[in-house]
Coordinates of N, CA and C in Angstrom, one line a residue:
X806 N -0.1 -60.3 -25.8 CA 0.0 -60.5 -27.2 C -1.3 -61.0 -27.8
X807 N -2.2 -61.5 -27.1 CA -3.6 -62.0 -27.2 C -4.1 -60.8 -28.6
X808 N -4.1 -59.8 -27.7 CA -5.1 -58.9 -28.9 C -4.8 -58.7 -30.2
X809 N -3.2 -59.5 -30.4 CA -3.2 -59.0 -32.1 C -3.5 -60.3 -32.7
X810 N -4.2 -61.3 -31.7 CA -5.0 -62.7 -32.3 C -6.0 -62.0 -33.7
X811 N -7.1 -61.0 -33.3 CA -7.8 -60.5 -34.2 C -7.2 -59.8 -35.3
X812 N -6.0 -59.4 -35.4 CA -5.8 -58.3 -36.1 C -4.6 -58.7 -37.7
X813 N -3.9 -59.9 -37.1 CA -3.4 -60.5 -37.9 C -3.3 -62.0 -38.4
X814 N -2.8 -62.3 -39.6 CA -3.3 -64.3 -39.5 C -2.6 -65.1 -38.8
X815 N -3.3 -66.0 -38.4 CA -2.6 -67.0 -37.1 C -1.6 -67.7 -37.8
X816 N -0.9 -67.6 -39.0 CA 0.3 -68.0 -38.8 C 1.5 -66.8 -38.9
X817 N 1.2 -65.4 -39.5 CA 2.0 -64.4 -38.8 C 2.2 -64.4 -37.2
X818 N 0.8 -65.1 -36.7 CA 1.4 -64.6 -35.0 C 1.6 -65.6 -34.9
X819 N 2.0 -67.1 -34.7 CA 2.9 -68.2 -34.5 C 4.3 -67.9 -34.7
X820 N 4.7 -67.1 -35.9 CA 5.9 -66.1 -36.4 C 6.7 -65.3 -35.2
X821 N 5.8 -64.6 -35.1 CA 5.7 -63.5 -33.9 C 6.2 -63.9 -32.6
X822 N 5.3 -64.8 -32.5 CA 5.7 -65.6 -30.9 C 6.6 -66.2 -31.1
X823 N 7.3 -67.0 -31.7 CA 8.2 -67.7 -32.1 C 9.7 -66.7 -31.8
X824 N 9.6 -65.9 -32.1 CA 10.4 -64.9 -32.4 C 10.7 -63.8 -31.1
X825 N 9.9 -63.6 -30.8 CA 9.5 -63.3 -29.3 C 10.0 -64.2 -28.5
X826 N 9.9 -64.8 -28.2 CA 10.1 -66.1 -27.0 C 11.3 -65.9 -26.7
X827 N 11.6 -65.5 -25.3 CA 12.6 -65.6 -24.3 C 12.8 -64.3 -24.4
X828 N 12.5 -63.3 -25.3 CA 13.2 -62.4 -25.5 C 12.6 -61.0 -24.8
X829 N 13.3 -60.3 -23.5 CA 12.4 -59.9 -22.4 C 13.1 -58.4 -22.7
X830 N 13.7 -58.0 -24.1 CA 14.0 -56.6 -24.1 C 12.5 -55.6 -24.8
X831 N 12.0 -57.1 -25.6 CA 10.5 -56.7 -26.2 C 9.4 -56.6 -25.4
X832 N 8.5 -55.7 -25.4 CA 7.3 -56.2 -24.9 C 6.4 -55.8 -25.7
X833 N 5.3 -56.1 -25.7 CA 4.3 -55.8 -26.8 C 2.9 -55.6 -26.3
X834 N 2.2 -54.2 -26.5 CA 1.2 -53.7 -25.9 C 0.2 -53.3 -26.6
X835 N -0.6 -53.0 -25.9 CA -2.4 -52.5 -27.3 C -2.8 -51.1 -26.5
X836 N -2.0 -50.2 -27.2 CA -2.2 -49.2 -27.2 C -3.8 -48.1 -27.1
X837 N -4.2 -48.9 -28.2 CA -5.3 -48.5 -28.2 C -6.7 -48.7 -27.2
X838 N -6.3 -49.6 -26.2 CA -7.1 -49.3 -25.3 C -6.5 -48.4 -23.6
X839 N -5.3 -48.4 -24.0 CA -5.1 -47.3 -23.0 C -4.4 -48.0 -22.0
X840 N -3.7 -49.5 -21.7 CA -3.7 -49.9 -21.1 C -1.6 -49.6 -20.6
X841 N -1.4 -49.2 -21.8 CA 0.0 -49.1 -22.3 C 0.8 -47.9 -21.6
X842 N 1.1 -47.5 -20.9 CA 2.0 -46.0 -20.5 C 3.5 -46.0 -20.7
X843 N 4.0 -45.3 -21.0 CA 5.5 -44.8 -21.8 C 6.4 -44.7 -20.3
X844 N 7.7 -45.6 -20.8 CA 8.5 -45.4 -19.8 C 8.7 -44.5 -18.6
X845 N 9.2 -43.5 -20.2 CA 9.1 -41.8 -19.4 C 7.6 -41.6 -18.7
X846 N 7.0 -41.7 -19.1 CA 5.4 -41.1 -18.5 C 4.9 -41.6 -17.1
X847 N 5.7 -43.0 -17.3 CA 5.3 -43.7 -16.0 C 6.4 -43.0 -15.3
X848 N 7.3 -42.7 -15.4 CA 8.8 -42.5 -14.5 C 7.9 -41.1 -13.9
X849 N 7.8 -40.3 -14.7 CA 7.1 -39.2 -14.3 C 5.9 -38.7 -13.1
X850 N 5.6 -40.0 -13.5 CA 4.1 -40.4 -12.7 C 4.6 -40.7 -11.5
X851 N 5.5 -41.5 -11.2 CA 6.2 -42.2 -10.5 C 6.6 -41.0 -9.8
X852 N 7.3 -39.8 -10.2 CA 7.9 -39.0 -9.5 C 7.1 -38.1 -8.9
X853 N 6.3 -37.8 -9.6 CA 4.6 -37.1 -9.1 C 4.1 -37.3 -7.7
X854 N 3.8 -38.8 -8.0 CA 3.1 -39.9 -6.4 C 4.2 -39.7 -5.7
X855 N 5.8 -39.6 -5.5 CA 6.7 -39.7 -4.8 C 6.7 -38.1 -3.8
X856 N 6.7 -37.2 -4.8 CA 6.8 -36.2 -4.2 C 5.5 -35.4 -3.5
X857 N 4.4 -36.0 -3.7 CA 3.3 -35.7 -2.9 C 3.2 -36.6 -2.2
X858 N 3.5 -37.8 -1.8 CA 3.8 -38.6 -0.5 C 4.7 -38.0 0.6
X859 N 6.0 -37.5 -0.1 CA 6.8 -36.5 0.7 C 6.2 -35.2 0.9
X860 N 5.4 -34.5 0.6 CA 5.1 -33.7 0.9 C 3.6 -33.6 1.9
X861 N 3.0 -35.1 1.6 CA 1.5 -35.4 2.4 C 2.6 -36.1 4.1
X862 N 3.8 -36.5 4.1 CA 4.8 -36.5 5.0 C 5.1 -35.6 5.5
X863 N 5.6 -34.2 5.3 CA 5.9 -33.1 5.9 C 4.6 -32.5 6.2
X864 N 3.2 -32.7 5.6 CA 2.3 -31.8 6.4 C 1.8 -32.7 7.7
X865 N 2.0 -34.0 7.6 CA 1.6 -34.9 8.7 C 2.2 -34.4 9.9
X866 N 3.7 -33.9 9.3 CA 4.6 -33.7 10.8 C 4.4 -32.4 11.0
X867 N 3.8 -31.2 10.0 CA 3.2 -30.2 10.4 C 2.2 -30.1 11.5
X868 N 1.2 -30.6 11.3 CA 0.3 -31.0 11.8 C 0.3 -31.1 12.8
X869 N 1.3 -32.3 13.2 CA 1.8 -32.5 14.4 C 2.5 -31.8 15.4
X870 N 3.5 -30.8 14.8 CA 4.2 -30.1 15.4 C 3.0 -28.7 15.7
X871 N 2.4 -28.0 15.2 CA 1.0 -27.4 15.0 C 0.4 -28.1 16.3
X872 N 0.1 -28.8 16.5 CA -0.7 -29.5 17.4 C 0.3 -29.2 18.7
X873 N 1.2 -29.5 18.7 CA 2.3 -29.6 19.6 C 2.4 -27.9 20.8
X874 N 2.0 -26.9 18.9 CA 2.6 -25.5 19.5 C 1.1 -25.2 20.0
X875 N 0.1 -25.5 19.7 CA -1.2 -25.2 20.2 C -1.3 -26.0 21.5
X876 N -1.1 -27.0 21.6 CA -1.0 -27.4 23.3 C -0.2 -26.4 24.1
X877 N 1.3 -26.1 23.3 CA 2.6 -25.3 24.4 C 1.9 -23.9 23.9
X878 N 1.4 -23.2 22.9 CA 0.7 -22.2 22.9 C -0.3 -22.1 24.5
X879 N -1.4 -23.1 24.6 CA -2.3 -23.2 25.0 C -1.5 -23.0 26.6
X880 N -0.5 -23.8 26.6 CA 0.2 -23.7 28.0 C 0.8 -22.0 28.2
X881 N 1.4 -21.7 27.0 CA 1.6 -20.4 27.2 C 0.7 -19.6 27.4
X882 N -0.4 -19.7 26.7 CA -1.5 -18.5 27.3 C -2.0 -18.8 28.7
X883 N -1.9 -19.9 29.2 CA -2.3 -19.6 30.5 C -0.9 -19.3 31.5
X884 N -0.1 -19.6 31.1 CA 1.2 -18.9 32.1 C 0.7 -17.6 32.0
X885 N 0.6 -16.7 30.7 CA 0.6 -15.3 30.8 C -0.5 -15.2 31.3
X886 N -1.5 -15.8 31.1 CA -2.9 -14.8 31.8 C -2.7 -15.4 33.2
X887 N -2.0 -15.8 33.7 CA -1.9 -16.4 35.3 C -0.9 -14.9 35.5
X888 N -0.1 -15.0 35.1 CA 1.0 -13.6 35.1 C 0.3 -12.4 35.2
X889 N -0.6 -11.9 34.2 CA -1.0 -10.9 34.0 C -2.1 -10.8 35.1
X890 N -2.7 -11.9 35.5 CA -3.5 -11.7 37.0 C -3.0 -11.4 38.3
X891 N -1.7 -11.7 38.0 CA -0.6 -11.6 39.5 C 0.0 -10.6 39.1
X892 N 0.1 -9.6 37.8 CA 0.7 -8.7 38.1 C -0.7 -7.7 38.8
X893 N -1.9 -8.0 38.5 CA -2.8 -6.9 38.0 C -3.3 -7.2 39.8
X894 N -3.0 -8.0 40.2 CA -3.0 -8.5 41.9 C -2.5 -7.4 42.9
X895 N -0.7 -7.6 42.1 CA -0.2 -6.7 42.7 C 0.4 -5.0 42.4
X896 N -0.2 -4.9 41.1 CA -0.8 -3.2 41.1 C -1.3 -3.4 42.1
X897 N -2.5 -3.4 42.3 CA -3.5 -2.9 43.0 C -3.3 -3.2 44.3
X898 N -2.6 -4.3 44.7 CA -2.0 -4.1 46.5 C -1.0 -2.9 46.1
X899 N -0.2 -2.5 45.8 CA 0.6 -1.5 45.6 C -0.4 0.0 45.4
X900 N -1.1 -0.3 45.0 CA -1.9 1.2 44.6 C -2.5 1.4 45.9
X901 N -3.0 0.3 46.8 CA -4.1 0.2 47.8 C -2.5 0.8 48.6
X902 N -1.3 0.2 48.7 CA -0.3 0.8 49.7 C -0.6 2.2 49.5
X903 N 0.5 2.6 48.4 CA 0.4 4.0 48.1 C -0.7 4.8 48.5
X904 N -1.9 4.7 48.5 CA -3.1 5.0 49.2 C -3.4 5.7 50.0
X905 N -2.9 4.4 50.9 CA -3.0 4.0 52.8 C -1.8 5.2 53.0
X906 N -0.6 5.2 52.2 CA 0.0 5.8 52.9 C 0.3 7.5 52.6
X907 N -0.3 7.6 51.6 CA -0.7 8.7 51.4 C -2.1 9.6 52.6
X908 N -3.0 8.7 52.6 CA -4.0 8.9 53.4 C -3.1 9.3 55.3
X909 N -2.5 8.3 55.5 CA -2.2 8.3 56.7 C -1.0 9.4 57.3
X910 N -0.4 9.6 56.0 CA 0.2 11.1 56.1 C -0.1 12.5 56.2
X911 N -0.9 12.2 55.1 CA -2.2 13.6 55.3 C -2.9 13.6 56.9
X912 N -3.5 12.1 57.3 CA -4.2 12.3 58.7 C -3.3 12.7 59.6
X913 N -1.6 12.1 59.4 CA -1.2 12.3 60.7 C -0.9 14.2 60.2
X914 N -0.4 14.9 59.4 CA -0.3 16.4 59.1 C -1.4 16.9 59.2
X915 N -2.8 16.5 59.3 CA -3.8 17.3 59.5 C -4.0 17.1 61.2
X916 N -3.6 15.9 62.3 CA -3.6 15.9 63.2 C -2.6 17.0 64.3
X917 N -1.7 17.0 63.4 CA -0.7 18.4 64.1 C -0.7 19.4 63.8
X918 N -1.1 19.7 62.4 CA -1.6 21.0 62.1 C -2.7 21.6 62.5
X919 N -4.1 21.6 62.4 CA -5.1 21.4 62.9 C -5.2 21.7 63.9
X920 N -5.6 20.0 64.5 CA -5.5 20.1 65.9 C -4.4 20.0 67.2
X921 N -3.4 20.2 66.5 CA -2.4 20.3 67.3 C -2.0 19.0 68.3
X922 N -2.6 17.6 68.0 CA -1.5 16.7 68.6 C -0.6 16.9 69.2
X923 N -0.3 16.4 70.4 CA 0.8 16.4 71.0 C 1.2 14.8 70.3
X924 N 0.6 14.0 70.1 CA 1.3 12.7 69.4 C 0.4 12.0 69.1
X925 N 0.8 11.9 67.9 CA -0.4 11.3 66.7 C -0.5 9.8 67.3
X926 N 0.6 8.8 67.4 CA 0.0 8.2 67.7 C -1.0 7.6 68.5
X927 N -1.1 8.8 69.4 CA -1.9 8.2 71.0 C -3.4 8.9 70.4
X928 N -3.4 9.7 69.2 CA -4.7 10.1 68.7 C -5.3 9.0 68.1
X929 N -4.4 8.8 67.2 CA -5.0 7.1 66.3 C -6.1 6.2 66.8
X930 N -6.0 5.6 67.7 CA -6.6 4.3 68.4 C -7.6 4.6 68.5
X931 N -8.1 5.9 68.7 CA -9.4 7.2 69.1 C -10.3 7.3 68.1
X932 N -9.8 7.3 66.8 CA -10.2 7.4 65.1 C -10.7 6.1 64.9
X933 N -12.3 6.2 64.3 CA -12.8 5.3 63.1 C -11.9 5.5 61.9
X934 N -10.9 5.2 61.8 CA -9.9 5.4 60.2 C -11.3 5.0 59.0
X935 N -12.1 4.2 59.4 CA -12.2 3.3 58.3 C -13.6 3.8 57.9
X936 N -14.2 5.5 58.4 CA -15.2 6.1 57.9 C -14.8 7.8 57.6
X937 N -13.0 7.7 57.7 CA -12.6 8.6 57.3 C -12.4 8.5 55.8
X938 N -12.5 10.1 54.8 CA -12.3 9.5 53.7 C -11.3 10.8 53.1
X939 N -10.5 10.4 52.1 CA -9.6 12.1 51.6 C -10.0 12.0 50.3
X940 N -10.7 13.4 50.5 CA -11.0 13.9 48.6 C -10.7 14.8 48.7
X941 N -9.9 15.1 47.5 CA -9.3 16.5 47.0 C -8.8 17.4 47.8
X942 N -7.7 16.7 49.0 CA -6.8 17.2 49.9 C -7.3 17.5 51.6
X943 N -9.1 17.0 51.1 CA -9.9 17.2 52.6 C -10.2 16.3 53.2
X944 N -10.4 16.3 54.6 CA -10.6 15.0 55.2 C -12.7 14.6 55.2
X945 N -13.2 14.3 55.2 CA -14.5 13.8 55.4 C -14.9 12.9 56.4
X946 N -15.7 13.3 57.5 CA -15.8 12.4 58.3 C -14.7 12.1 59.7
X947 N -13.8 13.5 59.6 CA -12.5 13.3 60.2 C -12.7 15.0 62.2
X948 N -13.8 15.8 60.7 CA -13.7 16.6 62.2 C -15.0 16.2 63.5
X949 N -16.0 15.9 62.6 CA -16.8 15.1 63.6 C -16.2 14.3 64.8
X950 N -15.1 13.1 64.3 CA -15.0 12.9 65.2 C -14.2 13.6 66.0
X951 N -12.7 14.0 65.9 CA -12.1 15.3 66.5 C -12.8 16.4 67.3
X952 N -14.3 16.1 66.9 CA -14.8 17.6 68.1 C -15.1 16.9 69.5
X953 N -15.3 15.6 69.8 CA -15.4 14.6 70.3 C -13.8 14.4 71.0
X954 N -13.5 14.0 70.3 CA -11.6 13.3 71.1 C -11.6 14.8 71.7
X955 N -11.2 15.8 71.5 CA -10.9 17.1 71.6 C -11.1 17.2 72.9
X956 N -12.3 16.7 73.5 CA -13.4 17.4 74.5 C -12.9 16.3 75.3
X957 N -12.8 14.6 75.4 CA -12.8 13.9 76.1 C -11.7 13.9 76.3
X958 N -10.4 13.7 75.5 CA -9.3 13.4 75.7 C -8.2 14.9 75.7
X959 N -8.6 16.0 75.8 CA -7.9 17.2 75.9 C -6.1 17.2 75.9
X960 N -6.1 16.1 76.7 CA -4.6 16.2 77.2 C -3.7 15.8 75.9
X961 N -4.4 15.1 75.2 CA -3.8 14.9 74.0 C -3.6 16.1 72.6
X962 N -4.1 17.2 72.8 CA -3.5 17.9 72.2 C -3.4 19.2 73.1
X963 N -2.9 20.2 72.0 CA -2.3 21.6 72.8 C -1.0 22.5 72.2
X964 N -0.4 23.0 72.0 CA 0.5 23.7 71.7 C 1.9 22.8 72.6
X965 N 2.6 22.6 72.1 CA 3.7 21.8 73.4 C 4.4 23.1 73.7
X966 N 4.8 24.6 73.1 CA 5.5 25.0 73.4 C 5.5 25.8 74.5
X967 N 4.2 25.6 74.7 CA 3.4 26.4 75.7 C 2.8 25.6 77.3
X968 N 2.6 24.9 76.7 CA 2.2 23.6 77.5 C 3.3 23.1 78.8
X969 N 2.7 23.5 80.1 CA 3.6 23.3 81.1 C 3.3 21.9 81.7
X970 N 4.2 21.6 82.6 CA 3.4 20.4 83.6 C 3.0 19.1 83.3
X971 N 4.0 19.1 82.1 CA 3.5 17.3 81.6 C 4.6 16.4 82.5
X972 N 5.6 16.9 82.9 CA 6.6 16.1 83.4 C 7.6 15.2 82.4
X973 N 7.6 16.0 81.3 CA 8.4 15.6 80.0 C 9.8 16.7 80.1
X974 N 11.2 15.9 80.1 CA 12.0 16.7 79.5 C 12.0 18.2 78.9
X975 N 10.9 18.2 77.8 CA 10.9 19.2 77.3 C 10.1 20.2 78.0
X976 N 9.5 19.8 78.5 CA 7.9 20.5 79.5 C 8.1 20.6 80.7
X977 N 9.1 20.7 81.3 CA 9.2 20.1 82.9 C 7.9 20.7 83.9
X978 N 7.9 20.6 85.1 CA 6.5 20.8 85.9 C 6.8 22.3 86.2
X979 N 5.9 23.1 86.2 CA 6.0 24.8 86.6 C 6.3 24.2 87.9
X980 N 7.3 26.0 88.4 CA 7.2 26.1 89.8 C 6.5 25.6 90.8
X981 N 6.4 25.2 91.9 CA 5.5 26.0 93.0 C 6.1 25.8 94.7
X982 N 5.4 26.6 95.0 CA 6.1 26.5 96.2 C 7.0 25.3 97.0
X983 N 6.3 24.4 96.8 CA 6.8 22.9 97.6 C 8.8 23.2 96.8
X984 N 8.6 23.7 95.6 CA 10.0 22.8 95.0 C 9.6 22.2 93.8
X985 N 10.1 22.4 93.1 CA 9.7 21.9 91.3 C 9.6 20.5 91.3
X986 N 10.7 19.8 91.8 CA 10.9 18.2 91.2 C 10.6 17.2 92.8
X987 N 10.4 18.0 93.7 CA 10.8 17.1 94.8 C 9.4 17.3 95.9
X988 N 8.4 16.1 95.1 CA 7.1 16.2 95.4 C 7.1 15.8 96.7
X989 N 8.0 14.9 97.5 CA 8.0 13.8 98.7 C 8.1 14.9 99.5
X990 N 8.8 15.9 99.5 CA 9.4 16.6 100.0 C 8.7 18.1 100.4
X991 N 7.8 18.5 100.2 CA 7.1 19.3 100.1 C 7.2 20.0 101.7
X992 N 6.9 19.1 103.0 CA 7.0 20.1 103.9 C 8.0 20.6 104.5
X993 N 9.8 19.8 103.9 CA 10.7 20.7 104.3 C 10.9 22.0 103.5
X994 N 10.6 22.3 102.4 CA 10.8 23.2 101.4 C 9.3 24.6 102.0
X995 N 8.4 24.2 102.6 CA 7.3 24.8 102.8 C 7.5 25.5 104.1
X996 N 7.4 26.2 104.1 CA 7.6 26.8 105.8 C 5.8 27.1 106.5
X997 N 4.8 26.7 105.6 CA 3.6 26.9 105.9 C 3.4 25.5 106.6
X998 N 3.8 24.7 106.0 CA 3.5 23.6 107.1 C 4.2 23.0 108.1
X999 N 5.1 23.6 108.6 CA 5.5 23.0 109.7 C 5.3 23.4 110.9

């Protein structure tokens, strides 16, 4: 109430105060310097700062949750790129099978076709595999050595249908004089030697 000291006579504001006193429904303000805001205006204001507090609240927890998905993001991209290396692992052991076994099929049908194997396996052990190579259905580096096994190890291939004297089931030993099967026995069956 000070500032209406200048503006009216000091016994109107003795009046004033007098009158005033105790009485807290009145208030009395000086507008004119700005110091004064309207119920409404403050309530308003009031509700303004309220609702950007709640809302500077929800971005905090944004934020946070944001942070939260970028760490479990962060955990997530390395689960998948760990994944994606293990699958991409085992493509390629799988491609490298499929390969091998592709290759080893062709070797073993080029070992019976070809050269006529009597059994691939016992050819195998004989083979540098690992300077053989298959492009475009052909072998490389495969008859080289075959002209070689062919010559040293003969017994290992041959026509089997033809092929006498292995002492196999299927092959049994040709004739000959002594007696087919009964080698011990040779000079009772022989009449040359007795």
């Amino acid at each position: 109430m000070e500032f209406l000291k200048q503006h009216i006579t000091p016994e109107l504001y003795q009046q004033l105060e007098e009158a005033l006193k105790g009485n807290d429904k009145v208030k009395l303000g000086n507008l004119a310097d700005g110091s004064y805001v309207s119920k409404r205006k403050y309530d308003d204001e009031a509700q303004k700062v309220a609702d950007l507090t709640a809302q500077i609240a929800e971005r905090d927890k944004q934020i946070v949750s944001l942070g939260k998905s970028a760490s479990d993001n962060d955990e997530l991209q390395k689960q998948i790129k760990a994944l994606q290396e293990a699958n991409d692992i085992a493509t390629k052991e799988w491609q490298a099978k499929i390969e091998k076994q592709a290759f080893d099929f062709a070797l073993t049908s080029e070992l019976k076709d070809k050269y006529h194997a009597k059994d691939v396996i016992s050819v195998l052990p004989h083979l540098k595999t690992d300077v053989i190579t298959l492009k475009d259905g052909k072998f490389l580096g495969l008859d080289e050595q075959m002209s070689e096994i062919v010559v040293s190890k003969g017994f290992l291939f041959g026509d089997d249908t033809t092929a006498q004297g292995t002492g196999s089931p299927a092959n049994p030993p040709a004739p000959n004089d002594g007696g087919a099967w009964d080698f011990n026995f040779i000079a009772v069956n022989n009449p040359t030697t007795k």
